[in-house]
Coordinates of C-alpha atoms and ligand atoms in Angstrom, one line a residue:
M1 CA -1.5 29.3 -18.9
I2 CA 2.2 29.8 -18.0
A3 CA 1.4 29.3 -14.1
A4 CA -0.1 26.0 -14.5
A5 CA 3.0 25.0 -16.9
E6 CA 5.4 26.2 -13.8
Q7 CA 3.3 24.3 -11.6
K8 CA 3.8 21.2 -13.5
A9 CA 7.6 21.9 -13.7
A10 CA 7.9 22.4 -10.2
T11 CA 6.4 18.9 -9.4
L12 CA 8.5 17.3 -11.5
V13 CA 11.8 19.1 -9.8
E14 CA 10.1 18.4 -6.5
A15 CA 10.4 14.6 -7.7
L16 CA 14.1 14.7 -8.4
P17 CA 15.4 14.3 -4.9
Y18 CA 13.2 11.4 -4.6
I19 CA 13.9 9.8 -7.9
R20 CA 17.6 10.2 -7.3
R21 CA 17.3 8.8 -3.4
F22 CA 15.2 5.7 -4.4
A23 CA 16.9 4.6 -7.8
G24 CA 17.6 0.8 -7.4
K25 CA 15.6 0.7 -4.2
T26 CA 13.0 -2.4 -3.7
V27 CA 9.7 -1.3 -2.8
V28 CA 7.0 -3.8 -1.8
V29 CA 3.4 -2.7 -2.4
K30 CA 0.5 -4.7 -1.0
Y31 CA -2.6 -3.9 -2.8
G32 CA -5.5 -4.6 -1.0
G33 CA -8.9 -6.5 -2.0
N34 CA -11.0 -3.8 -0.9
A35 CA -9.0 -1.1 -2.9
L36 CA -9.9 -3.3 -5.9
A37 CA -13.4 -3.8 -5.0
G38 CA -14.8 -0.4 -5.2
T39 CA -17.3 0.8 -8.0
S40 CA -14.7 2.7 -9.9
E41 CA -12.5 -0.8 -9.7
H42 CA -11.5 -0.6 -13.3
D43 CA -10.0 3.3 -12.8
A44 CA -8.6 2.4 -9.8
L45 CA -6.8 -0.4 -11.1
A46 CA -5.5 1.5 -14.0
L47 CA -4.0 4.6 -11.8
F48 CA -2.5 2.0 -9.4
A49 CA -0.9 0.6 -12.6
E50 CA 0.4 3.7 -13.8
D51 CA 2.0 4.4 -10.4
V52 CA 3.9 1.1 -10.5
V53 CA 5.0 1.6 -14.0
L54 CA 6.3 5.1 -13.4
M55 CA 8.3 3.9 -10.4
R56 CA 10.0 1.2 -12.4
L57 CA 10.7 3.5 -15.2
V58 CA 12.4 6.0 -12.9
G59 CA 14.8 3.2 -11.5
M60 CA 12.8 1.9 -8.6
R61 CA 12.0 -1.8 -7.9
P62 CA 8.5 -2.2 -7.0
V63 CA 7.3 -5.7 -6.1
V64 CA 3.4 -6.0 -5.7
V65 CA 1.7 -8.5 -3.3
H66 CA -2.3 -8.8 -3.5
G67 CA -5.0 -10.1 -1.5
G68 CA -8.7 -10.6 -2.8
G69 CA -10.7 -11.1 0.1
P70 CA -14.0 -9.6 -1.3
Q71 CA -13.5 -11.2 -4.7
I72 CA -13.0 -14.7 -3.0
S73 CA -16.4 -13.9 -0.6
D74 CA -17.9 -13.0 -4.0
L75 CA -17.2 -16.4 -5.9
M76 CA -17.9 -18.5 -2.9
S77 CA -21.6 -17.0 -2.6
R78 CA -22.0 -17.4 -6.3
L79 CA -20.9 -21.0 -5.6
G80 CA -23.3 -21.1 -2.8
K81 CA -20.7 -21.4 -0.2
Q82 CA -21.2 -19.5 3.0
A83 CA -18.1 -17.7 4.0
E84 CA -17.0 -18.3 7.6
F85 CA -14.4 -16.3 9.7
V86 CA -12.8 -17.0 12.9
D87 CA -11.2 -14.1 14.6
G88 CA -11.2 -12.2 11.2
L89 CA -9.6 -14.9 9.6
R90 CA -11.4 -17.2 6.9
V91 CA -12.3 -20.7 7.8
T92 CA -10.7 -22.5 4.7
D93 CA -11.7 -26.1 3.9
A94 CA -10.2 -28.0 0.9
E95 CA -13.1 -26.6 -1.4
T96 CA -12.3 -23.1 -0.2
V97 CA -8.8 -23.3 -0.9
D98 CA -9.5 -24.3 -4.3
I99 CA -11.6 -21.4 -4.8
V100 CA -9.1 -19.0 -3.2
R101 CA -6.6 -20.3 -5.7
M102 CA -9.1 -19.7 -8.5
V103 CA -9.6 -16.4 -7.8
L104 CA -6.3 -15.1 -6.6
K105 CA -4.0 -16.6 -9.3
G106 CA -6.8 -17.0 -12.0
H107 CA -8.6 -13.8 -11.7
V108 CA -6.8 -11.1 -9.5
N109 CA -3.5 -11.8 -10.4
P110 CA -3.6 -11.6 -14.1
R111 CA -6.1 -8.5 -13.9
L112 CA -3.3 -6.7 -12.0
V113 CA -0.6 -8.1 -14.3
A114 CA -2.8 -7.0 -17.5
A115 CA -3.4 -3.5 -16.1
I116 CA 0.5 -2.9 -15.5
N117 CA 1.4 -4.4 -18.9
V118 CA -0.7 -2.1 -20.7
H119 CA 2.2 0.4 -20.3
G120 CA 4.9 -2.3 -21.7
N121 CA 6.1 -5.9 -21.0
F122 CA 6.9 -5.6 -17.3
A123 CA 4.6 -7.3 -14.9
V124 CA 4.9 -11.0 -14.1
G125 CA 2.6 -13.1 -12.0
V126 CA 3.7 -15.6 -9.7
S127 CA 2.0 -17.5 -6.7
G128 CA 3.7 -18.3 -3.4
V129 CA 3.7 -21.8 -4.7
D130 CA 6.1 -21.0 -7.5
A131 CA 9.8 -21.7 -7.0
G132 CA 8.9 -22.4 -3.1
L133 CA 8.4 -18.6 -2.8
I134 CA 6.3 -18.9 0.1
R135 CA 6.5 -21.9 2.6
A136 CA 3.5 -22.2 5.0
R137 CA 2.2 -24.2 7.7
P138 CA -1.3 -24.6 9.1
R139 CA -2.3 -21.8 11.7
D140 CA -4.9 -23.2 13.5
A141 CA -6.9 -26.4 13.0
R142 CA -10.1 -24.7 13.2
L143 CA -9.2 -22.6 10.4
G144 CA -8.6 -25.3 8.0
F145 CA -5.8 -24.5 5.4
V146 CA -5.2 -21.2 6.6
G147 CA -1.5 -20.9 6.6
D148 CA 1.7 -18.8 8.5
V149 CA 4.7 -18.1 6.5
T150 CA 7.3 -20.2 7.8
E151 CA 10.0 -19.2 5.2
I152 CA 10.4 -17.1 2.4
D153 CA 12.7 -18.2 -0.7
P154 CA 13.0 -15.0 -2.6
A155 CA 15.1 -16.2 -5.2
V156 CA 12.6 -16.0 -8.2
I157 CA 11.7 -12.6 -7.2
H158 CA 15.3 -11.6 -7.3
G159 CA 15.5 -13.0 -10.5
L160 CA 12.6 -11.1 -11.9
I161 CA 13.8 -8.0 -10.6
A162 CA 17.3 -8.7 -12.1
D163 CA 15.8 -9.0 -15.5
E164 CA 13.9 -5.8 -14.5
F165 CA 10.4 -7.3 -14.5
I166 CA 7.8 -6.3 -11.7
P167 CA 6.7 -9.3 -9.7
V168 CA 3.1 -9.5 -9.1
I169 CA 2.7 -12.0 -6.1
A170 CA -0.8 -14.1 -5.4
T171 CA -0.4 -14.9 -1.7
I172 CA -1.1 -18.5 -1.8
G173 CA 1.6 -21.1 -0.2
S174 CA 2.3 -24.3 0.2
D175 CA 4.0 -26.8 2.6
E176 CA 6.3 -29.4 2.1
H177 CA 4.0 -31.9 0.7
G178 CA 2.7 -29.5 -1.9
Q179 CA -0.6 -28.8 0.2
A180 CA -1.7 -25.2 -0.7
F181 CA -2.7 -22.5 2.2
N182 CA -4.5 -19.2 2.0
I183 CA -2.2 -16.7 3.6
N184 CA -2.8 -13.2 4.6
A185 CA -1.8 -10.9 2.1
D186 CA -0.6 -8.2 4.7
T187 CA 1.5 -11.0 6.3
V188 CA 3.0 -12.1 3.2
A189 CA 4.0 -8.3 1.9
G190 CA 5.9 -7.8 5.3
A191 CA 7.6 -11.0 5.0
I192 CA 8.7 -10.4 1.3
A193 CA 9.9 -6.9 2.2
E194 CA 12.2 -8.3 4.9
A195 CA 13.2 -11.1 2.6
L196 CA 14.4 -8.7 -0.1
D197 CA 15.9 -5.9 2.1
A198 CA 13.5 -3.6 0.9
E199 CA 13.5 0.2 1.3
K200 CA 9.6 0.3 1.9
L201 CA 6.8 -1.6 2.5
V202 CA 3.6 0.2 1.5
Y203 CA 0.0 -1.0 2.3
L204 CA -2.9 0.4 0.1
T205 CA -5.8 0.1 2.2
D206 CA -9.6 1.6 2.0
V207 CA -8.9 4.2 5.0
E208 CA -6.8 7.4 5.1
G209 CA -4.0 5.6 7.1
L210 CA -4.0 4.4 10.8
R211 CA -6.7 6.2 12.9
R212 CA -6.3 6.9 16.6
R213 CA -10.1 6.3 16.8
V214 CA -11.4 3.9 14.6
D215 CA -14.5 5.8 13.7
D216 CA -13.1 9.1 13.3
P217 CA -11.5 10.1 10.0
A218 CA -10.0 13.1 11.4
S219 CA -7.8 11.1 14.0
L220 CA -5.4 10.0 11.3
V221 CA -2.1 9.2 12.8
R222 CA 0.7 10.6 10.4
Q223 CA 3.4 9.2 12.1
V224 CA 4.0 6.2 14.5
T225 CA 7.0 4.1 15.9
A226 CA 6.9 0.4 16.2
D227 CA 6.4 0.5 20.0
E228 CA 3.3 2.9 19.5
L229 CA 1.9 0.6 16.9
A230 CA 2.4 -2.4 19.4
A231 CA 0.9 -0.3 22.2
M232 CA -2.4 0.3 19.9
I233 CA -2.7 -3.1 18.8
A234 CA -2.5 -4.1 22.8
D235 CA -5.4 -1.6 23.7
G236 CA -7.5 -2.4 21.0
T237 CA -7.2 0.7 18.9
I238 CA -6.2 -1.3 16.2
A239 CA -8.5 -3.9 15.2
G240 CA -9.9 -6.2 12.5
G241 CA -7.9 -5.9 9.2
M242 CA -5.8 -3.4 10.3
I243 CA -3.8 -6.0 12.9
P244 CA -2.0 -8.1 10.3
K245 CA -0.9 -4.8 8.6
A246 CA 0.5 -3.2 11.9
E247 CA 1.7 -6.1 13.1
S248 CA 3.9 -6.6 9.7
C249 CA 4.9 -3.0 9.9
I250 CA 6.4 -3.8 13.6
R251 CA 8.3 -6.5 12.2
A252 CA 9.5 -4.9 9.0
V253 CA 10.8 -1.6 10.2
G254 CA 12.6 -3.9 13.2
H255 CA 14.4 -6.3 10.4
G256 CA 15.8 -3.3 8.3
V257 CA 13.1 -2.1 6.3
H258 CA 13.5 1.5 6.4
R259 CA 9.9 2.7 6.2
A260 CA 6.3 1.5 6.0
H261 CA 3.4 3.0 5.0
I262 CA -0.2 2.7 5.5
L263 CA -2.1 4.8 2.4
D264 CA -5.5 5.2 1.2
G265 CA -5.8 3.3 -2.0
R266 CA -8.8 5.2 -3.0
I267 CA -6.8 8.5 -3.6
A268 CA -5.8 8.6 -7.1
H269 CA -1.9 8.2 -7.5
V270 CA -1.5 8.1 -3.7
L271 CA 1.9 6.0 -4.2
L272 CA 3.3 8.9 -6.7
L273 CA 2.3 11.6 -3.9
E274 CA 3.9 9.5 -0.8
I275 CA 7.0 8.7 -2.9
F276 CA 8.0 11.3 -5.3
T277 CA 6.1 14.5 -3.6
D278 CA 6.9 16.4 0.0
A279 CA 3.2 16.1 0.7
G280 CA 3.7 12.7 2.8
V281 CA 0.0 11.1 2.8
G282 CA -1.5 8.3 5.4
T283 CA 0.6 6.9 8.2
M284 CA 4.3 6.7 8.0
V285 CA 5.8 3.9 10.4
V286 CA 9.4 4.3 12.0
G287 CA 11.5 1.9 13.9
T288 CA 11.1 2.7 17.5
D289 CA 14.0 5.0 18.1
G290 CA 12.4 7.1 15.7
T291 CA 14.5 6.4 12.8
T292 CA 15.6 3.0 11.3
D293 CA 18.4 4.5 9.4
P294 CA 20.9 1.5 8.9
P295 CA 24.3 2.1 10.1
G296 CA 26.9 3.2 7.5
E297 CA 24.7 5.5 5.9
P298 CA 26.4 8.3 4.1
A299 CA 26.5 11.2 6.4
G300 CA 23.7 13.7 5.1
R301 CA 21.2 11.1 4.9
T302 CA 19.1 12.8 7.5
T303 CA 18.9 16.2 5.3
T304 CA 17.2 14.1 2.6
P305 CA 13.9 15.2 1.8
D306 CA 12.8 11.9 3.3
Q307 CA 12.4 13.9 6.6
G308 CA 9.8 16.1 5.5
G309 CA 8.5 14.1 2.5
E310 CA 7.3 11.0 4.3
G311 CA 4.7 12.4 6.4
A312 CA 6.9 13.9 9.4
P313 CA 4.9 16.5 11.3
Ligands
LIG1 P1 -7.5 -4.6 3.2 O1 -8.4 -4.9 1.8 O2 -6.9 -3.2 2.9 O3 -6.6 -5.5 3.9 P2 -9.1 -4.4 5.7 O4 -10.6 -4.4 5.8 O5 -8.6 -5.9 5.7 O6 -8.6 -3.9 4.3 O7 -8.3 -3.5 6.7 C1 -8.5 -2.3 6.5 C2 -9.7 -1.7 7.7 O8 -9.0 -2.0 9.0 C3 -10.1 -0.5 7.9 O9 -11.2 -0.4 6.8 C4 -10.7 -0.3 9.2 O10 -12.2 -0.9 9.1 C5 -10.0 -1.2 9.8 N1 -9.4 -0.9 11.3 C6 -9.5 -1.5 12.4 N2 -8.8 -0.4 13.0 C7 -8.2 0.6 12.4 C8 -7.6 1.8 12.9 N3 -7.2 1.7 14.1 N4 -7.4 2.8 11.7 C9 -8.0 2.3 10.4 N5 -8.6 1.5 10.1 C10 -8.7 0.4 11.1
LIG2 MG1 -7.4 -7.3 4.9

């Protein structure tokens, strides 16, 4: 009994330096559609919501970005529409972009918002169309209304954060004519982390992290630099849905985001484990020189628990 209680106290004490270090810091979390889709979908969502609320209650500023690929495919098949992919990207005709909007802003987004708000009135759902948050242009004529991000206007997010809300962002963007585009949620999460000058960018996905060999779960890469990531994309080690995550991690750590993480969204409370304990789970991406500590950091930064706590070997 006492040992168990001591263990609990030790866990809380272990969290203290992390709570201090991350107070007031923005953390962008991308919640994958696959992480949402599993059989225990409801539980996964509830656990995720607890983590985000806890982060917020100890003074961090979580921002949630979500996808919804499996949910979009599901509604399309129920409507008798065949999903079609070119180079891993969904071909999005006018009807499909309507379906994407319905699923992301009408189904996935309010479910995340509701799960978080079980714990208090924290979450506000927005899409990239709101207040011009995500400006987009077509990526490739063959893909229809699949967009690339041209600009992020984070004003609405800054406002929500200042009012202590947790923004939950559906990744639809619009062009200057008001045409909606379906935009890859990984790419949006990275662009938003950059625009917000976030401390961390975190991808929750359906594998333990980045694998050296895609079929071998034991080949988890615990820490990787932006350059190493680029090489792994070039040599085909990184494929499919991992590519936009890796590309966004490279960009983000090169543009002021301190750390990026690829974590297993199937692990209960994986966010808490990564952020508030010494465990260091999944893959951590650092800048090319092995650090992205911005200049002018107070001396002693390198001795903070951050070194051992974020997956350092
Ligand atoms: P999400 O919904 O999280 O975006 P994705 O399916 O788009 O999920 O991306 C994650 C997938 O990327 C993994 O399930 C895996 O199949 C694939 N993948 C490709 N290359 C790698 C790699 N080197 N390491 C880990 N996963 C990889
Ligand atoms: Mg994906």
